[in-house]
mmCIF file with all atom_site columns, N, CA and C in Angstrom:
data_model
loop_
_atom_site.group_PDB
_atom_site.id
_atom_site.type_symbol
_atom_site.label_atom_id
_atom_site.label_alt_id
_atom_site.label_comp_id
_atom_site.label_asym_id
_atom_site.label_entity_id
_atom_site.label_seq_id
_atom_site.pdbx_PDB_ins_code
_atom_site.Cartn_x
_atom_site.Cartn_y
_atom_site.Cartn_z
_atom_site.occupancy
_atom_site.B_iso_or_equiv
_atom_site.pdbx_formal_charge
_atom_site.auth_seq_id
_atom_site.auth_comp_id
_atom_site.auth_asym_id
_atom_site.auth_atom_id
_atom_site.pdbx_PDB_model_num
ATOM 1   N N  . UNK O 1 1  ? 8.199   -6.004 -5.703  1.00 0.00 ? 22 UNK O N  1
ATOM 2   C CA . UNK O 1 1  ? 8.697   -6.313 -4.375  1.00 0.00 ? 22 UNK O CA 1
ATOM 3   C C  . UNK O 1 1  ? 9.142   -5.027 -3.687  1.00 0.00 ? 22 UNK O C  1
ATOM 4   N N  . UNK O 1 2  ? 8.940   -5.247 -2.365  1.00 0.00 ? 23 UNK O N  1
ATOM 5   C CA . UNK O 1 2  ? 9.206   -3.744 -1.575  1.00 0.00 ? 23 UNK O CA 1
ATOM 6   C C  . UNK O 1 2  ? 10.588  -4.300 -0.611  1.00 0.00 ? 23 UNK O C  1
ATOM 7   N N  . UNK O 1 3  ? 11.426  -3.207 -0.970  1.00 0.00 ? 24 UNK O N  1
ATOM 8   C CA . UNK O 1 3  ? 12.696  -3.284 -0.345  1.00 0.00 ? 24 UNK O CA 1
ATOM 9   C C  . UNK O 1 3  ? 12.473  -2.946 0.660   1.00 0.00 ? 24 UNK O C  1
ATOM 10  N N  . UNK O 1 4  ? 12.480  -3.833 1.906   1.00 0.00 ? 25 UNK O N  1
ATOM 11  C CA . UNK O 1 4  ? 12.011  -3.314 3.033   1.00 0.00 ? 25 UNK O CA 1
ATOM 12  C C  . UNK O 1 4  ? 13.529  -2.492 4.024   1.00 0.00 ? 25 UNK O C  1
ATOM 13  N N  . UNK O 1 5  ? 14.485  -3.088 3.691   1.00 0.00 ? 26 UNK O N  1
ATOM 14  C CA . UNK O 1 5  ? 15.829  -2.724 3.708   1.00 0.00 ? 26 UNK O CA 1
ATOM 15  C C  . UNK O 1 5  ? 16.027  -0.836 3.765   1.00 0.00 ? 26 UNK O C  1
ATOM 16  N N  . UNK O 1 6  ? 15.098  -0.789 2.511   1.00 0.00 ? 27 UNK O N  1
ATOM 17  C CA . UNK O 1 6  ? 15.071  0.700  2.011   1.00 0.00 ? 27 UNK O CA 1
ATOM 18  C C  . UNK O 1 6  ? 14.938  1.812  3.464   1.00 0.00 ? 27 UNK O C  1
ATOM 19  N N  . UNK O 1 7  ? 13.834  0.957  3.752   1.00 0.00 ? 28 UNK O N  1
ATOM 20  C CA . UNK O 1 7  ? 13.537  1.582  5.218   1.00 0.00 ? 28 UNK O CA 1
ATOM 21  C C  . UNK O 1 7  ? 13.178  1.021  6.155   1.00 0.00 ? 28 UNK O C  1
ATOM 22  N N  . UNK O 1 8  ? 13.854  0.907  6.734   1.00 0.00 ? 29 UNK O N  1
ATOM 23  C CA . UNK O 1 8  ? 13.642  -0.554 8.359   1.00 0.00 ? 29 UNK O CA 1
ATOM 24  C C  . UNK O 1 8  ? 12.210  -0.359 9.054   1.00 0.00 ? 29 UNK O C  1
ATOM 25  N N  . UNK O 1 9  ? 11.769  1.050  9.088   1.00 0.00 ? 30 UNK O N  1
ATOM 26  C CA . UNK O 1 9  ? 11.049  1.370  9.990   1.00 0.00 ? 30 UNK O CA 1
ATOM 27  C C  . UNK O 1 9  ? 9.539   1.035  9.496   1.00 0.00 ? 30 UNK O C  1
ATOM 28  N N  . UNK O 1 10 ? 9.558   0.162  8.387   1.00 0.00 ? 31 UNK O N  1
ATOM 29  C CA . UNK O 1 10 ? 7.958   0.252  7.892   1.00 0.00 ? 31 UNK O CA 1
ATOM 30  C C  . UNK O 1 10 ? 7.657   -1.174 8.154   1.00 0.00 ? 31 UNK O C  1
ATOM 31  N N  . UNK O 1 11 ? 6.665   -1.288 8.946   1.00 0.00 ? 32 UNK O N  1
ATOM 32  C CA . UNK O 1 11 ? 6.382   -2.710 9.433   1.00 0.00 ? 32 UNK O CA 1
ATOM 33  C C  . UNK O 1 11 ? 6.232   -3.384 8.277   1.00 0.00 ? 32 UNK O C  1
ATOM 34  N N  . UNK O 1 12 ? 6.912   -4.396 8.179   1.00 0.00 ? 33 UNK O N  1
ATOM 35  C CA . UNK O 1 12 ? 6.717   -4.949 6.918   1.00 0.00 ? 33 UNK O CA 1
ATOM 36  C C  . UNK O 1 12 ? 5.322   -6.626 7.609   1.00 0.00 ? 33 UNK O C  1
ATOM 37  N N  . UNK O 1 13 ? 5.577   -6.517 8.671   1.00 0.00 ? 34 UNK O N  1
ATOM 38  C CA . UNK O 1 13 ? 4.365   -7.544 8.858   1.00 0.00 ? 34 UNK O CA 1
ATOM 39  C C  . UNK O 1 13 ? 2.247   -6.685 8.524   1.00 0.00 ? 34 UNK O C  1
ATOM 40  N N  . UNK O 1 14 ? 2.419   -5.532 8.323   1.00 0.00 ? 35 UNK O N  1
ATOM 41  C CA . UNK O 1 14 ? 1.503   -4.720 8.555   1.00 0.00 ? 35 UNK O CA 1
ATOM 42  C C  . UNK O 1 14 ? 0.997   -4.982 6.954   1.00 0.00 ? 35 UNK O C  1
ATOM 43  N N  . UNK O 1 15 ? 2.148   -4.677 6.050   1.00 0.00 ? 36 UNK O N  1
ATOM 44  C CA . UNK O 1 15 ? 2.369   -4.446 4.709   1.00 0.00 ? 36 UNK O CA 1
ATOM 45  C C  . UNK O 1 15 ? 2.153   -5.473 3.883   1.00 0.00 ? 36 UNK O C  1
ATOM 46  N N  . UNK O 1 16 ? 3.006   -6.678 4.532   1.00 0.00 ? 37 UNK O N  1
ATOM 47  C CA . UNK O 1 16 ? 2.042   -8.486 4.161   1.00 0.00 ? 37 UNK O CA 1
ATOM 48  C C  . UNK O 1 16 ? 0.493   -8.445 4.632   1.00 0.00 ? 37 UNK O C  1
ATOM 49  N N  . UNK O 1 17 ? 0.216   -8.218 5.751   1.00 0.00 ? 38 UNK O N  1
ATOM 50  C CA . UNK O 1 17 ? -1.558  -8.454 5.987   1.00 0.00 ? 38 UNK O CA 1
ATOM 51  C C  . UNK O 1 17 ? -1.790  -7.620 4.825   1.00 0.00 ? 38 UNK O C  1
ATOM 52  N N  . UNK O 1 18 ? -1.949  -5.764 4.923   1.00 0.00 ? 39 UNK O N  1
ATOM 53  C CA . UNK O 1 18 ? -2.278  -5.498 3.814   1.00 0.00 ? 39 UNK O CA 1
ATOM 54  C C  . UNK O 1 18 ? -2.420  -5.666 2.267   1.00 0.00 ? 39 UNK O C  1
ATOM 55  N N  . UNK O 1 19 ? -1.590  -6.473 1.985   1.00 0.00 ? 40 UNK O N  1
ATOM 56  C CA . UNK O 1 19 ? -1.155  -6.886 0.404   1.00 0.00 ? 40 UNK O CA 1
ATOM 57  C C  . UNK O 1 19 ? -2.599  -8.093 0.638   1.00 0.00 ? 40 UNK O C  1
ATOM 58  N N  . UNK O 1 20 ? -2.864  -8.460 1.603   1.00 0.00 ? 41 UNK O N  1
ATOM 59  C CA . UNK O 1 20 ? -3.712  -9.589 1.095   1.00 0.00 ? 41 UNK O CA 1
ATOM 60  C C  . UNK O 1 20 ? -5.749  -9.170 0.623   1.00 0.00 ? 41 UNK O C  1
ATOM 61  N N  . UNK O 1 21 ? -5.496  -8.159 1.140   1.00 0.00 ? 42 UNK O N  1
ATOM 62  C CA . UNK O 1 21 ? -6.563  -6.717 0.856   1.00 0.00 ? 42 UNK O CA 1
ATOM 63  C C  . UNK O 1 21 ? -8.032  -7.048 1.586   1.00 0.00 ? 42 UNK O C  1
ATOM 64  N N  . UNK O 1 22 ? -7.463  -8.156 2.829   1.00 0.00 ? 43 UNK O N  1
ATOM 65  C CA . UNK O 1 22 ? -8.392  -8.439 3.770   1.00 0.00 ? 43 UNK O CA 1
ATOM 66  C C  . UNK O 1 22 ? -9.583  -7.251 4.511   1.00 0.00 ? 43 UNK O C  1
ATOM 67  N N  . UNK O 1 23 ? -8.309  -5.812 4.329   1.00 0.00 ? 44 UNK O N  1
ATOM 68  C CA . UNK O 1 23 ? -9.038  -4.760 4.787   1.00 0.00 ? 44 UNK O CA 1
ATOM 69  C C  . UNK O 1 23 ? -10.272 -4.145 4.343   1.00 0.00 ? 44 UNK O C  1
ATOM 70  N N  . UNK O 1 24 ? -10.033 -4.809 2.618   1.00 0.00 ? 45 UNK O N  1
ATOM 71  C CA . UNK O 1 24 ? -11.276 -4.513 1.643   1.00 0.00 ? 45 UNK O CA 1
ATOM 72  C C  . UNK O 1 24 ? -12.904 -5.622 2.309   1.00 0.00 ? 45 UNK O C  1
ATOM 73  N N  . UNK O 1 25 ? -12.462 -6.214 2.535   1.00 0.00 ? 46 UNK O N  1
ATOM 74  C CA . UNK O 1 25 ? -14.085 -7.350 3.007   1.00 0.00 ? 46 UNK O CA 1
ATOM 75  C C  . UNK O 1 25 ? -14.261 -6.148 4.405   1.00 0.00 ? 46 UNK O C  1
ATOM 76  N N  . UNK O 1 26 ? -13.247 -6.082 5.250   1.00 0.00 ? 47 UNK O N  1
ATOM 77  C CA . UNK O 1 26 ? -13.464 -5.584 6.696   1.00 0.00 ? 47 UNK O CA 1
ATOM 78  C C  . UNK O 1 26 ? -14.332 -3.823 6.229   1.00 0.00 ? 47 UNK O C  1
ATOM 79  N N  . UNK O 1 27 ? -14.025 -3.445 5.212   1.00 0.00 ? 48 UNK O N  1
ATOM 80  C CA . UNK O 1 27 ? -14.707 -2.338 5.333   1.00 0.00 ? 48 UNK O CA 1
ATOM 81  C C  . UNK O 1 27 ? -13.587 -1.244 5.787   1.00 0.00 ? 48 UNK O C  1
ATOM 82  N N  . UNK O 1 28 ? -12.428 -1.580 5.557   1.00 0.00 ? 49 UNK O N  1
ATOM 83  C CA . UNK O 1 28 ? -11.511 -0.513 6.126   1.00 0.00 ? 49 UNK O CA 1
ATOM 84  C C  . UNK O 1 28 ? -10.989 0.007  5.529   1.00 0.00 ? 49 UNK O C  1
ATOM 85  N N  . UNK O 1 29 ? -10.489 1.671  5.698   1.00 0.00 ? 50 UNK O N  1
ATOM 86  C CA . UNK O 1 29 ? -9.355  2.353  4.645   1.00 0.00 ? 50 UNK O CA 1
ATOM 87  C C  . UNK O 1 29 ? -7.924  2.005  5.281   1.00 0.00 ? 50 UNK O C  1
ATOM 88  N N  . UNK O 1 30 ? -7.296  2.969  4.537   1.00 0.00 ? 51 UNK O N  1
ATOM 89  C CA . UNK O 1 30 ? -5.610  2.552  4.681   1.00 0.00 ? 51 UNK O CA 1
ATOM 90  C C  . UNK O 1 30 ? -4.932  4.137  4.231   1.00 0.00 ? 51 UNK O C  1
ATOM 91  N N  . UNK O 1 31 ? -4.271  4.723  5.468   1.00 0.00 ? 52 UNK O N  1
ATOM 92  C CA . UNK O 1 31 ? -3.676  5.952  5.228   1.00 0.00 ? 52 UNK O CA 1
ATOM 93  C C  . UNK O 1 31 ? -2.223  5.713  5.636   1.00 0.00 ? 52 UNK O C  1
ATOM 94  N N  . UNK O 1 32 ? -1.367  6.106  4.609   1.00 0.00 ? 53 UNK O N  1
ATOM 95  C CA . UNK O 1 32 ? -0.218  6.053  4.580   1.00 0.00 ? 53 UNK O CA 1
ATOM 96  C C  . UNK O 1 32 ? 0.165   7.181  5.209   1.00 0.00 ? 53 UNK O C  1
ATOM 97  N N  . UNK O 1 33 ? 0.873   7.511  6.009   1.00 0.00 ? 54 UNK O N  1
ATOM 98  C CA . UNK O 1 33 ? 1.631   8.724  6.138   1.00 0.00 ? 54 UNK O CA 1
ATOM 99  C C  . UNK O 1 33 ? 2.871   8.727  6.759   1.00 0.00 ? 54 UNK O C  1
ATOM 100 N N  . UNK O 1 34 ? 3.921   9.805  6.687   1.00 0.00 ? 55 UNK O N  1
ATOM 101 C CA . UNK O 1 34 ? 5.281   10.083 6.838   1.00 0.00 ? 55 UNK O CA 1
ATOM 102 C C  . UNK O 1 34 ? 6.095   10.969 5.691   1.00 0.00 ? 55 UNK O C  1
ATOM 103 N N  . UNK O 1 35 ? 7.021   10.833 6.488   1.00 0.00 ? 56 UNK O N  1
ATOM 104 C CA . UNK O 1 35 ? 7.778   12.051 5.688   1.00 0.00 ? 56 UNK O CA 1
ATOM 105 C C  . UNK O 1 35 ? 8.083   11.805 4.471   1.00 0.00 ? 56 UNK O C  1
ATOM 106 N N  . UNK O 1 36 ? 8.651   12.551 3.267   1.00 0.00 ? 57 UNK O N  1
ATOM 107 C CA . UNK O 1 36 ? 8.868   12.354 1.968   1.00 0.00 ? 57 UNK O CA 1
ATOM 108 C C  . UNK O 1 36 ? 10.120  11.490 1.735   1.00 0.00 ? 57 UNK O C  1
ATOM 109 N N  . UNK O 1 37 ? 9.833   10.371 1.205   1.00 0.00 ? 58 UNK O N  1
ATOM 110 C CA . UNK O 1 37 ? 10.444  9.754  0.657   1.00 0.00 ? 58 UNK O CA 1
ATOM 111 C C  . UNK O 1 37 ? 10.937  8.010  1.236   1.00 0.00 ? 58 UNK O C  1
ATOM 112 N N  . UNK O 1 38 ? 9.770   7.935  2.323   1.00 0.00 ? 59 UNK O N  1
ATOM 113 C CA . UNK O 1 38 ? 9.965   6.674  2.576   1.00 0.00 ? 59 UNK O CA 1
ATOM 114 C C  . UNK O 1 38 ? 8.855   5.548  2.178   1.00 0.00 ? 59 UNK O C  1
ATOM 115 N N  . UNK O 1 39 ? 8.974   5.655  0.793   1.00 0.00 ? 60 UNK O N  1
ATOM 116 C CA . UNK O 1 39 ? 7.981   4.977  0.098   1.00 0.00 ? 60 UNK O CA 1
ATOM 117 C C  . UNK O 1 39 ? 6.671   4.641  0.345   1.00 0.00 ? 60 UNK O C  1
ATOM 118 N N  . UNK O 1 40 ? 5.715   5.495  0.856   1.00 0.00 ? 61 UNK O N  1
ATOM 119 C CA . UNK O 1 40 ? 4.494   5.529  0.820   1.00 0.00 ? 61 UNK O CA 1
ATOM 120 C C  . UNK O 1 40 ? 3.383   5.595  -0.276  1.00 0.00 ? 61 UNK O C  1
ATOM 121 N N  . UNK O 1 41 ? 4.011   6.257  -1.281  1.00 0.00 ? 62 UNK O N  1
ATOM 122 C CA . UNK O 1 41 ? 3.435   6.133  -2.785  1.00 0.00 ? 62 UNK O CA 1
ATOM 123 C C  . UNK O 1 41 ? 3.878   5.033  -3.945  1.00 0.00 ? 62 UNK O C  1
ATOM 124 N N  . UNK O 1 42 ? 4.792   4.200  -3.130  1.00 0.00 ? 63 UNK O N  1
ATOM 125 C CA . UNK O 1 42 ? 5.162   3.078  -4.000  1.00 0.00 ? 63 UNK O CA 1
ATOM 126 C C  . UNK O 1 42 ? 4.285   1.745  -3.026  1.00 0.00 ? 63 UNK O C  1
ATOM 127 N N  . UNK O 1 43 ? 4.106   1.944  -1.708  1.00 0.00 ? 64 UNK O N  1
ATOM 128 C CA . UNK O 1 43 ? 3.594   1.039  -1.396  1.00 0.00 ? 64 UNK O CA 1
ATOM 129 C C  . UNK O 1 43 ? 1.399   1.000  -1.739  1.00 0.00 ? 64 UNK O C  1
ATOM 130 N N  . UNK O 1 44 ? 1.430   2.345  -1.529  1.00 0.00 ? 65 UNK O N  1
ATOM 131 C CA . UNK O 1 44 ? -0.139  2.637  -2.360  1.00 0.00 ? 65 UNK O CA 1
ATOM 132 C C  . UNK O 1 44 ? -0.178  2.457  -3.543  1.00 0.00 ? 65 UNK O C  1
ATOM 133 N N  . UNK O 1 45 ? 0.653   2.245  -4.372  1.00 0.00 ? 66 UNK O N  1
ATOM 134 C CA . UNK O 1 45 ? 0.444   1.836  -5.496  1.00 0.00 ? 66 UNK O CA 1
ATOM 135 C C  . UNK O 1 45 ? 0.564   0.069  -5.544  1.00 0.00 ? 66 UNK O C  1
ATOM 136 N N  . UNK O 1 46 ? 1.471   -0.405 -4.860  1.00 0.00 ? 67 UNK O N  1
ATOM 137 C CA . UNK O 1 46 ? 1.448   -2.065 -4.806  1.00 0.00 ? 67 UNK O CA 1
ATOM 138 C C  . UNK O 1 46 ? 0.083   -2.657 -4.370  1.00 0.00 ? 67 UNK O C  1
ATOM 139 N N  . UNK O 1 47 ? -0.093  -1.924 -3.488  1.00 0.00 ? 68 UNK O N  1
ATOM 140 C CA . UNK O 1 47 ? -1.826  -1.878 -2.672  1.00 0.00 ? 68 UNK O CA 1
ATOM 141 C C  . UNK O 1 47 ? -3.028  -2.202 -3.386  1.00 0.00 ? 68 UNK O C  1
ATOM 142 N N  . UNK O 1 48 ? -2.753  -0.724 -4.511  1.00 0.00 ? 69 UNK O N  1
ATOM 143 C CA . UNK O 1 48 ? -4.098  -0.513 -5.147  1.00 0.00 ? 69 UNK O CA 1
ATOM 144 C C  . UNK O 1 48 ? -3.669  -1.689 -6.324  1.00 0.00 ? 69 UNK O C  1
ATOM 145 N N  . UNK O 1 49 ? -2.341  -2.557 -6.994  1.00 0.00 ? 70 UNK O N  1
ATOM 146 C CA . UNK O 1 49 ? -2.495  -3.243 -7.561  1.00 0.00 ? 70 UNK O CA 1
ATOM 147 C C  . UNK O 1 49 ? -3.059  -4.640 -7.273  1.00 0.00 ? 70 UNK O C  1
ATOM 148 N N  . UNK O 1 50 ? -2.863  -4.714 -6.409  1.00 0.00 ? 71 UNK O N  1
ATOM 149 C CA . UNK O 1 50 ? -3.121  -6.265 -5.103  1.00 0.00 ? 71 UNK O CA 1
ATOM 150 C C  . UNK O 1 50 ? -4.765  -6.405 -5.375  1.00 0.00 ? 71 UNK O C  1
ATOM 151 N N  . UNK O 1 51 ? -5.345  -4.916 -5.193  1.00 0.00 ? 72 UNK O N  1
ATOM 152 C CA . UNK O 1 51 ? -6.516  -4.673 -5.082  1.00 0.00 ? 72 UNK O CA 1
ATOM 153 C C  . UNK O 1 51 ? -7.053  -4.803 -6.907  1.00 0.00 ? 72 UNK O C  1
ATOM 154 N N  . UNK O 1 52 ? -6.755  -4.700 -7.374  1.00 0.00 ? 73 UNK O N  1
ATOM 155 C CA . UNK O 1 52 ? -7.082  -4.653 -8.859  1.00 0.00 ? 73 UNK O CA 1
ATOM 156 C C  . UNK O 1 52 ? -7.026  -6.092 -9.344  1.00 0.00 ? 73 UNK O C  1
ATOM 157 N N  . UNK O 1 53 ? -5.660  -6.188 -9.141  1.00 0.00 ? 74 UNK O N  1
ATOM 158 C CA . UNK O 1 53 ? -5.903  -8.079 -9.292  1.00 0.00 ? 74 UNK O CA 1
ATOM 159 C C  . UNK O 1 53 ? -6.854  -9.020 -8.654  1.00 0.00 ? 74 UNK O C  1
ATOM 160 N N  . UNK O 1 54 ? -7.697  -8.674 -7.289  1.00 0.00 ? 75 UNK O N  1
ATOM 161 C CA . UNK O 1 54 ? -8.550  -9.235 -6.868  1.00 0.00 ? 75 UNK O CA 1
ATOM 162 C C  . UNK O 1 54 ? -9.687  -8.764 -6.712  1.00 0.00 ? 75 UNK O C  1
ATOM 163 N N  . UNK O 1 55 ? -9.826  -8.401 -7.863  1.00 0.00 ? 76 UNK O N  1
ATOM 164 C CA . UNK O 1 55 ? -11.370 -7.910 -8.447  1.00 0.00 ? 76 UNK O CA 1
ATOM 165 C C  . UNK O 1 55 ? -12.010 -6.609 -7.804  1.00 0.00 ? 76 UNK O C  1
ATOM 166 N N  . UNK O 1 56 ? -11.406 -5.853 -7.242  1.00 0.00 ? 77 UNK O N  1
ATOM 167 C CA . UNK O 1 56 ? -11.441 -4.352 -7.111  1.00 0.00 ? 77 UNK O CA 1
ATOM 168 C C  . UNK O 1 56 ? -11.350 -3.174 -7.752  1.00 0.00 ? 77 UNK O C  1
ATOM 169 N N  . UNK O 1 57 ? -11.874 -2.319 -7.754  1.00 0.00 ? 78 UNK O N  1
ATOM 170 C CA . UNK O 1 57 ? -11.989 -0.915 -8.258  1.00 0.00 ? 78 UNK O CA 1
ATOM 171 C C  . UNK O 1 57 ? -11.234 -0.463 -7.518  1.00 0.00 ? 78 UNK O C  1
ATOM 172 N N  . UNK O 1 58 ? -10.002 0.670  -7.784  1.00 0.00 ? 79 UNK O N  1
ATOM 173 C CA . UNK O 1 58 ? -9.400  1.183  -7.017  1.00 0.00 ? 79 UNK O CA 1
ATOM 174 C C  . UNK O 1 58 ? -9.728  2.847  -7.274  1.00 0.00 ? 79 UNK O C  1
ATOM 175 N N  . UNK O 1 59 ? -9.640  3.786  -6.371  1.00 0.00 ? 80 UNK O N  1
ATOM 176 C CA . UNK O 1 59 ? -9.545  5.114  -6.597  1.00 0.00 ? 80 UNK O CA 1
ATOM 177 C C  . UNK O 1 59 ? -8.338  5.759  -6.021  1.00 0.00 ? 80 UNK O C  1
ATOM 178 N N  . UNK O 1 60 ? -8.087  6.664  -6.320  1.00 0.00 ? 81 UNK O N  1
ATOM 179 C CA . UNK O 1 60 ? -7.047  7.815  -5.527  1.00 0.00 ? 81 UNK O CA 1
ATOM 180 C C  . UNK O 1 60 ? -6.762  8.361  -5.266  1.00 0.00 ? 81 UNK O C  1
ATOM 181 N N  . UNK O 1 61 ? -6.819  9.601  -4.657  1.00 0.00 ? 82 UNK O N  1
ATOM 182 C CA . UNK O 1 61 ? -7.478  10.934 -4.229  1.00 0.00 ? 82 UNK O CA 1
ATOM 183 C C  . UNK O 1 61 ? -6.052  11.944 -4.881  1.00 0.00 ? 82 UNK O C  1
ATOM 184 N N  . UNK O 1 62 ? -4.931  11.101 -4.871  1.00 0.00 ? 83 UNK O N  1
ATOM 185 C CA . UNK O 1 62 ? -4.197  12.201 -5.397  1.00 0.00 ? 83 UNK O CA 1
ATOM 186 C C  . UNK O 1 62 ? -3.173  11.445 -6.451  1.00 0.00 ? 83 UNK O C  1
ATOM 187 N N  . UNK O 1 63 ? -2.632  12.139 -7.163  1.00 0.00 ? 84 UNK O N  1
ATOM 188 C CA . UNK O 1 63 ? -1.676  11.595 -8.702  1.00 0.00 ? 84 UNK O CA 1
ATOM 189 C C  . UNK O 1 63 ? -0.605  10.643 -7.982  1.00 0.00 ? 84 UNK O C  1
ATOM 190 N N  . UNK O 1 64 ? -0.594  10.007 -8.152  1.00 0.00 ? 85 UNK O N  1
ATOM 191 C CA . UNK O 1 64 ? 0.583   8.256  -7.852  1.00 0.00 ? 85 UNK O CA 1
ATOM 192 C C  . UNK O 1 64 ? 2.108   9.066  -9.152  1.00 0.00 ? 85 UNK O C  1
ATOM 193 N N  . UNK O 1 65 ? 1.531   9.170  -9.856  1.00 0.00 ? 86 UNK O N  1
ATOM 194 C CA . UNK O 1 65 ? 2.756   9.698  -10.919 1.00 0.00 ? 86 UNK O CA 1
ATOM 195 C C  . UNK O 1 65 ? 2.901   10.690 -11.637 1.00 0.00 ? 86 UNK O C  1
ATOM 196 N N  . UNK O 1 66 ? 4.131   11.361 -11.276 1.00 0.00 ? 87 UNK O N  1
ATOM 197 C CA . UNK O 1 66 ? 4.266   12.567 -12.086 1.00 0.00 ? 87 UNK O CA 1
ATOM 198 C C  . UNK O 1 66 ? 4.743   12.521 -13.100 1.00 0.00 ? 87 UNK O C  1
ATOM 199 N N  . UNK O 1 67 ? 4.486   14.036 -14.117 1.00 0.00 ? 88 UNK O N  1
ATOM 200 C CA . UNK O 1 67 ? 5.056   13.851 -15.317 1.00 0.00 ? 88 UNK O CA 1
ATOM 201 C C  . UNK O 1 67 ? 6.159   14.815 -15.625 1.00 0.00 ? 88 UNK O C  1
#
């Protein structure tokens, strides 16, 4: 679950359509961007799981987790 609380400013109606990975049939990407630390790599990761659970291949152009 995404604390939307965390940060007011992230449409969270944008973030429900996306979770439903409608964008995947439409042929569309999805670029996150903003400044560090308002969960953009936690929500690409909920994304690419949404996407995995509904029979998708996911890729990622850059490391989701550090070590």
């Amino acid at each position: 679950d995404f604390d939307f609380l965390f940060n007011p400013t992230v449409p969270k109606s944008k973030i429900v359509d996306l979770a439903t990975c409608a964008y995947l049939e439409r042929h569309h990407n999805v670029l996150l961007i903003g400044p560090t630390g308002t969960g953009k790599s936690h929500i690409a990761q909920a994304l690419g799981h949404r996407a995995c659970r509904a029979g998708h291949t996911v890729l990622t152009s850059a490391p989701l987790l550090q070590t």
